Short mmCIF file of C-alpha atoms and ligand atoms in Angstrom, two decimals:
data_model
loop_
_atom_site.label_atom_id
_atom_site.label_comp_id
_atom_site.label_asym_id
_atom_site.label_seq_id
_atom_site.Cartn_x
_atom_site.Cartn_y
_atom_site.Cartn_z
CA MET W 1 -28.60 -27.00 -12.35
CA ALA W 2 -28.78 -30.05 -14.60
CA SER W 3 -25.51 -30.81 -16.28
CA ASN W 4 -27.20 -31.31 -19.75
CA GLU W 5 -28.02 -27.57 -19.70
CA ASP W 6 -24.35 -26.77 -19.47
CA VAL W 7 -22.92 -29.24 -21.88
CA ASN W 8 -23.89 -29.27 -25.61
CA ILE W 9 -22.73 -31.70 -28.22
CA ASP W 10 -21.29 -30.01 -31.26
CA PRO W 11 -21.76 -31.50 -34.85
CA ALA W 12 -18.35 -33.21 -34.59
CA GLY W 13 -19.67 -35.13 -31.58
CA GLU W 14 -17.50 -33.41 -29.01
CA GLU W 15 -18.84 -31.96 -25.78
CA VAL W 16 -19.00 -28.17 -25.80
CA GLU W 17 -19.04 -26.40 -22.53
CA VAL W 18 -21.51 -23.49 -22.71
CA GLU W 19 -21.04 -20.77 -20.19
CA ASP W 20 -23.98 -19.39 -18.14
CA ASP W 21 -24.27 -15.57 -18.54
CA ASP W 22 -23.64 -15.28 -14.79
CA ASP W 23 -20.19 -16.88 -15.18
CA LEU W 24 -19.10 -14.37 -17.78
CA CYS W 25 -16.98 -11.33 -17.00
CA PRO W 26 -19.15 -8.25 -17.65
CA ILE W 27 -16.15 -6.43 -19.17
CA CYS W 28 -14.62 -8.92 -21.61
CA ARG W 29 -17.77 -11.21 -21.94
CA GLN W 30 -15.56 -14.34 -21.59
CA LEU W 31 -15.50 -16.94 -18.85
CA LEU W 32 -14.29 -15.32 -15.53
CA HIS W 33 -10.56 -15.68 -15.37
CA ARG W 34 -8.66 -15.28 -11.99
CA PRO W 35 -11.92 -13.64 -10.74
CA VAL W 36 -11.96 -10.82 -8.24
CA VAL W 37 -14.97 -9.69 -6.30
CA THR W 38 -15.40 -5.98 -5.51
CA GLU W 39 -16.82 -4.49 -2.25
CA CYS W 40 -19.69 -3.36 -4.40
CA SER W 41 -20.37 -7.13 -5.21
CA HIS W 42 -19.21 -7.12 -8.80
CA THR W 43 -17.26 -10.13 -10.07
CA LEU W 44 -14.83 -9.68 -12.92
CA CYS W 45 -11.46 -10.89 -14.18
CA GLU W 46 -8.42 -9.75 -12.37
CA LEU W 47 -6.93 -8.28 -15.48
CA CYS W 48 -10.16 -6.58 -16.60
CA MET W 49 -10.38 -4.89 -13.11
CA THR W 50 -6.69 -3.74 -13.31
CA GLU W 51 -7.08 -2.36 -16.83
CA TRP W 52 -10.46 -0.64 -16.32
CA ALA W 53 -10.64 0.42 -12.83
CA ASP W 54 -10.06 4.17 -12.61
CA VAL W 55 -7.49 4.82 -10.01
CA SER W 56 -7.24 8.57 -9.31
CA VAL W 57 -4.77 10.26 -6.98
CA THR W 58 -7.20 12.65 -5.29
CA SER W 59 -9.65 9.97 -4.36
CA GLN W 60 -7.17 8.08 -2.21
CA MET W 61 -4.74 10.66 -0.87
CA THR W 62 -4.54 10.04 2.82
CA VAL W 63 -2.70 12.08 5.33
CA VAL W 64 -0.33 9.87 7.32
CA PRO W 65 2.21 10.41 10.03
CA LEU W 66 5.30 12.27 8.82
CA ALA W 67 7.58 9.35 10.08
CA GLU W 68 5.95 6.77 7.73
CA ARG W 69 8.26 5.73 4.90
CA PRO W 70 7.40 4.03 1.62
CA GLU W 71 9.12 0.75 2.83
CA ASP W 72 6.97 0.81 5.99
CA PHE W 73 3.78 0.62 4.09
CA VAL W 74 2.67 -2.79 2.73
CA ALA W 75 0.50 -2.50 -0.37
CA ALA W 76 -2.95 -3.24 0.72
CA ASN W 77 -5.94 -2.97 -1.67
CA ILE W 78 -5.94 0.00 -3.89
CA GLN W 79 -9.09 1.99 -3.85
CA ALA W 80 -10.34 2.41 -7.37
CA LYS W 81 -13.62 3.31 -9.20
CA CYS W 82 -15.46 0.16 -10.11
CA PRO W 83 -15.72 -0.25 -13.88
CA MET W 84 -19.27 -1.49 -13.50
CA CYS W 85 -20.95 0.89 -11.01
CA ARG W 86 -18.26 3.63 -10.73
CA THR W 87 -18.28 3.60 -6.95
CA MET W 88 -14.96 3.66 -5.03
CA THR W 89 -14.17 0.03 -4.17
CA SER W 90 -11.37 -2.37 -3.84
CA ALA W 91 -11.21 -5.89 -5.19
CA LYS W 92 -10.05 -9.23 -3.77
CA ARG W 93 -9.20 -12.39 -5.67
CA SER W 94 -11.94 -15.02 -5.03
CA SER W 95 -10.72 -18.53 -4.92
CA GLU W 96 -14.29 -19.68 -4.37
CA VAL W 97 -15.54 -18.22 -7.66
CA GLU W 98 -12.38 -19.39 -9.37
CA GLU W 99 -12.77 -22.98 -8.23
CA ARG W 100 -16.49 -22.98 -9.17
CA VAL W 101 -15.92 -21.82 -12.78
CA ARG W 102 -12.88 -23.98 -13.14
CA ARG W 103 -14.83 -27.11 -12.09
CA LYS W 104 -17.81 -26.11 -14.12
CA TYR W 105 -15.97 -25.37 -17.35
CA PRO W 106 -12.60 -27.04 -17.16
CA GLY W 107 -11.93 -26.91 -20.86
CA VAL W 108 -12.86 -23.21 -21.27
CA TYR W 109 -11.00 -22.28 -18.11
CA GLU W 110 -7.83 -23.96 -19.26
CA ARG W 111 -8.09 -22.25 -22.62
CA ARG W 112 -8.47 -18.82 -20.84
CA GLU W 113 -5.46 -19.64 -18.77
CA GLU W 114 -3.44 -20.52 -21.75
CA GLU W 115 -4.47 -17.43 -23.52
CA ALA W 116 -3.63 -15.24 -20.54
CA VAL W 117 -0.14 -16.66 -20.26
CA ARG W 118 0.37 -16.19 -24.03
CA ASP W 119 -0.95 -12.65 -23.98
CA GLU W 120 1.30 -11.71 -21.08
CA ALA W 121 4.21 -13.11 -22.89
CA MET W 122 3.23 -11.44 -26.14
CA LYS W 123 2.43 -7.98 -24.84
CA GLU W 124 5.21 -8.42 -22.29
CA VAL W 125 3.23 -6.13 -19.96
CA SER W 126 3.78 -6.23 -16.24
CA VAL W 127 2.03 -4.27 -13.55
CA GLU W 128 3.72 -2.93 -10.42
CA THR W 129 2.27 -1.06 -7.43
CA LEU W 130 4.01 2.12 -6.35
CA THR W 131 3.43 3.95 -3.11
CA VAL W 132 3.93 7.72 -3.32
CA TYR W 133 4.36 10.19 -0.42
CA ILE W 134 4.08 13.88 -0.91
CA GLY W 135 4.54 16.41 1.94
CA ASN W 136 6.76 18.81 3.74
CA THR W 137 8.66 19.28 6.97
CA VAL W 138 8.92 22.76 8.49
CA ILE W 139 11.00 24.57 11.13
CA PRO W 140 9.07 27.62 12.46
CA PRO W 141 10.89 30.94 12.75
CA GLY W 142 13.20 31.28 15.70
CA GLY W 143 13.07 34.06 18.26
CA GLU W 144 16.11 35.87 16.85
CA ASP W 145 14.95 35.70 13.27
CA GLU W 146 13.04 39.05 12.89
CA ARG W 147 11.96 38.24 9.37
CA GLY W 148 9.70 35.43 10.58
CA LEU W 149 10.61 33.08 7.86
CA PHE W 150 9.64 29.39 7.93
CA ASP W 151 12.28 26.88 6.95
CA TRP W 152 10.39 24.29 4.87
CA GLU W 153 11.26 21.25 2.80
CA PHE W 154 8.92 19.78 0.31
CA PHE W 155 9.41 16.20 -0.74
CA VAL W 156 8.13 13.39 -2.90
CA LYS W 157 9.06 9.89 -1.75
CA ILE W 158 8.42 6.87 -4.05
CA SER W 159 8.64 3.20 -3.00
CA ASP W 160 10.55 2.25 -6.23
CA THR W 161 12.71 5.04 -7.54
CA SER W 162 14.28 2.82 -10.20
CA VAL W 163 11.25 3.39 -12.41
CA VAL W 164 11.36 7.15 -12.03
CA ASN W 165 13.16 9.24 -14.63
CA GLU W 166 12.67 12.61 -12.98
CA VAL W 167 10.52 14.68 -10.63
CA GLU W 168 9.62 18.15 -11.76
CA ILE W 169 8.78 20.52 -8.96
CA LEU W 170 6.77 23.76 -9.55
CA LEU W 171 6.85 26.41 -6.82
CA HIS W 172 4.86 29.62 -6.54
CA GLU W 173 5.85 31.81 -9.40
CA THR W 174 7.20 34.58 -6.97
CA PHE W 175 10.15 32.35 -6.29
CA LYS W 176 13.36 33.20 -8.21
CA LYS W 177 13.61 29.68 -9.77
CA PRO W 178 9.99 28.36 -9.63
CA ARG W 179 10.73 25.22 -11.75
CA LEU W 180 13.18 22.59 -10.38
CA VAL W 181 13.93 19.12 -11.84
CA ARG W 182 15.31 16.31 -9.61
CA TRP W 183 16.92 13.46 -11.57
CA LYS W 184 17.52 11.29 -8.60
CA PRO W 185 16.29 11.00 -5.00
CA PRO W 186 15.73 12.81 -2.65
CA TYR W 187 13.16 14.49 -4.79
CA ALA W 188 12.95 17.56 -2.52
CA VAL W 189 13.36 21.23 -2.27
CA ARG W 190 14.18 23.52 0.82
CA ARG W 191 13.26 27.08 0.97
CA LEU W 192 12.55 29.94 3.41
CA GLY W 193 9.15 31.57 3.23
CA TRP W 194 6.45 33.42 4.97
CA GLY W 195 3.34 31.73 3.68
CA THR W 196 1.88 28.46 2.54
CA PHE W 197 0.97 27.74 -1.08
CA ILE W 198 0.32 24.90 -3.44
CA ILE W 199 3.31 23.09 -4.84
CA ARG W 200 2.86 20.97 -8.03
CA ALA W 201 5.12 17.98 -8.74
CA ASN W 202 5.17 15.85 -11.82
CA VAL W 203 6.50 12.27 -11.35
CA ILE W 204 7.85 11.17 -14.79
CA LEU W 205 8.48 7.57 -15.34
CA LYS W 206 11.33 6.04 -17.31
CA TYR W 207 10.83 5.11 -20.95
CA GLY W 208 8.69 2.05 -21.27
CA TYR W 209 6.62 2.70 -18.10
CA SER W 210 3.24 4.37 -17.79
CA TRP W 211 0.82 5.21 -14.95
CA ILE W 212 -2.51 3.34 -14.77
CA SER W 213 -4.46 6.31 -13.66
CA SER W 214 -6.94 8.71 -15.15
CA ASP W 215 -4.86 11.54 -13.67
CA ALA W 216 -1.70 10.74 -15.71
CA GLU W 217 -0.66 13.02 -18.47
CA ASP W 218 1.36 12.53 -21.61
CA THR W 219 4.92 13.86 -21.98
CA LYS W 220 6.64 14.83 -25.19
CA TYR W 221 8.03 11.28 -25.46
CA ALA W 222 5.50 8.85 -23.91
CA THR W 223 1.75 8.52 -23.12
CA LYS W 224 0.58 8.52 -19.52
CA ALA W 225 4.22 8.86 -18.24
CA SER W 226 3.72 11.88 -16.09
CA LEU W 227 1.71 12.01 -12.84
CA PRO W 228 0.79 15.41 -11.67
CA LEU W 229 0.49 15.86 -7.89
CA GLU W 230 -0.39 18.72 -5.76
CA TRP W 231 0.47 19.62 -2.18
CA GLU W 232 -0.41 22.57 -0.03
CA LEU W 233 2.42 23.42 2.33
CA CYS W 234 1.67 22.77 5.99
CA PHE W 235 3.28 25.01 8.61
CA ASP W 236 1.73 23.14 11.64
CA ASP W 237 3.30 20.52 13.84
CA GLY W 238 6.59 20.15 11.99
CA GLY W 239 4.83 19.43 8.63
CA SER W 240 2.66 16.74 7.25
CA GLN W 241 2.49 14.19 4.44
CA ALA W 242 -0.06 12.23 2.45
CA ARG W 243 0.20 8.76 0.75
CA CYS W 244 -1.36 7.28 -2.20
CA GLN W 245 -0.84 4.10 -4.08
CA LEU W 246 -0.91 3.59 -7.86
CA LYS W 247 -0.11 1.12 -10.44
CA ILE W 248 2.31 1.37 -13.30
CA LYS W 249 2.65 -0.70 -16.43
CA LYS W 250 5.90 -1.77 -17.90
CA GLU W 251 6.20 -2.67 -21.48
CA SER W 252 9.34 -4.80 -21.72
CA ARG W 253 8.94 -5.03 -25.43
CA LEU W 254 10.47 -1.61 -25.78
CA VAL W 255 13.51 -2.56 -23.63
CA ARG W 256 13.88 -5.79 -25.70
CA SER W 257 13.85 -4.03 -29.05
CA SER W 258 16.41 -1.45 -27.99
CA ARG W 259 18.66 -4.35 -26.80
CA ARG W 260 18.26 -5.93 -30.20
CA ILE W 261 19.45 -2.78 -31.87
CA LEU W 262 22.51 -2.62 -29.60
CA GLU W 263 23.23 -6.30 -30.40
CA SER W 264 22.92 -5.88 -34.12
CA GLY W 265 25.12 -2.78 -33.92
CA SER W 266 27.93 -4.69 -32.21
CA ASN W 267 27.61 -7.64 -34.65
CA SER W 268 28.06 -5.39 -37.71
CA GLY W 269 31.16 -3.63 -36.11
ZN1 ZN P 301 -12.86 -10.16 -18.06
ZN1 ZN P 302 -19.23 -2.06 -8.61
#
């Protein structure tokens, strides 16, 4: 393409870079910034993908060997619904596209970069990936046990427990205490029982954190802070577990302001 199509002269006599429609992010309608390309061939800004991709738990729950631990699993590409075509996809940073738009519109790209850095600092938002395992182990009834009870342990394992406030576990209502709250790991419950049923667990994040997931629910105190999970007990082969990966957002502004209150409190005293 001829360069005079890309460069206009504004009334002040300065060169103005005019972006081609193809080089704009379809979400924010600005020049692609830190572009990612999805498996469904959509190109958008990394931040736009993170903010708009619909990451649901059910779509990516994968049964994995019982022995796999959160620390064993290296965060790969999270499967998410493409904000453009709604198909399940993953996105990769594209240095090719980045280089191309950076070369084509150096001024605009630099401005986008500066804006992004400023926004990140202003909003003080950071995104972290969490790997969550949900499952159970089981010991089948022994020969001497005439009651035929299965000795099972349900668990939720999380790759970073420092962001978790509590895990609420909801058993079948026929149990004496069907609702249990675990304030620290292990987030688990062990019981004896005859049959399998669906256990619900709500993973509730600490104040200032929220789940980036369409499945997340509000708590009394914070929006999108609770992630409801479901697991059907498995009494075969010593148990089973499933893995999913999700992103959480941290708003450090909240942490910052509470610290300020503490500081001002100590100054006045
Ligand atoms: Zn964008
Ligand atoms: Zn797509």
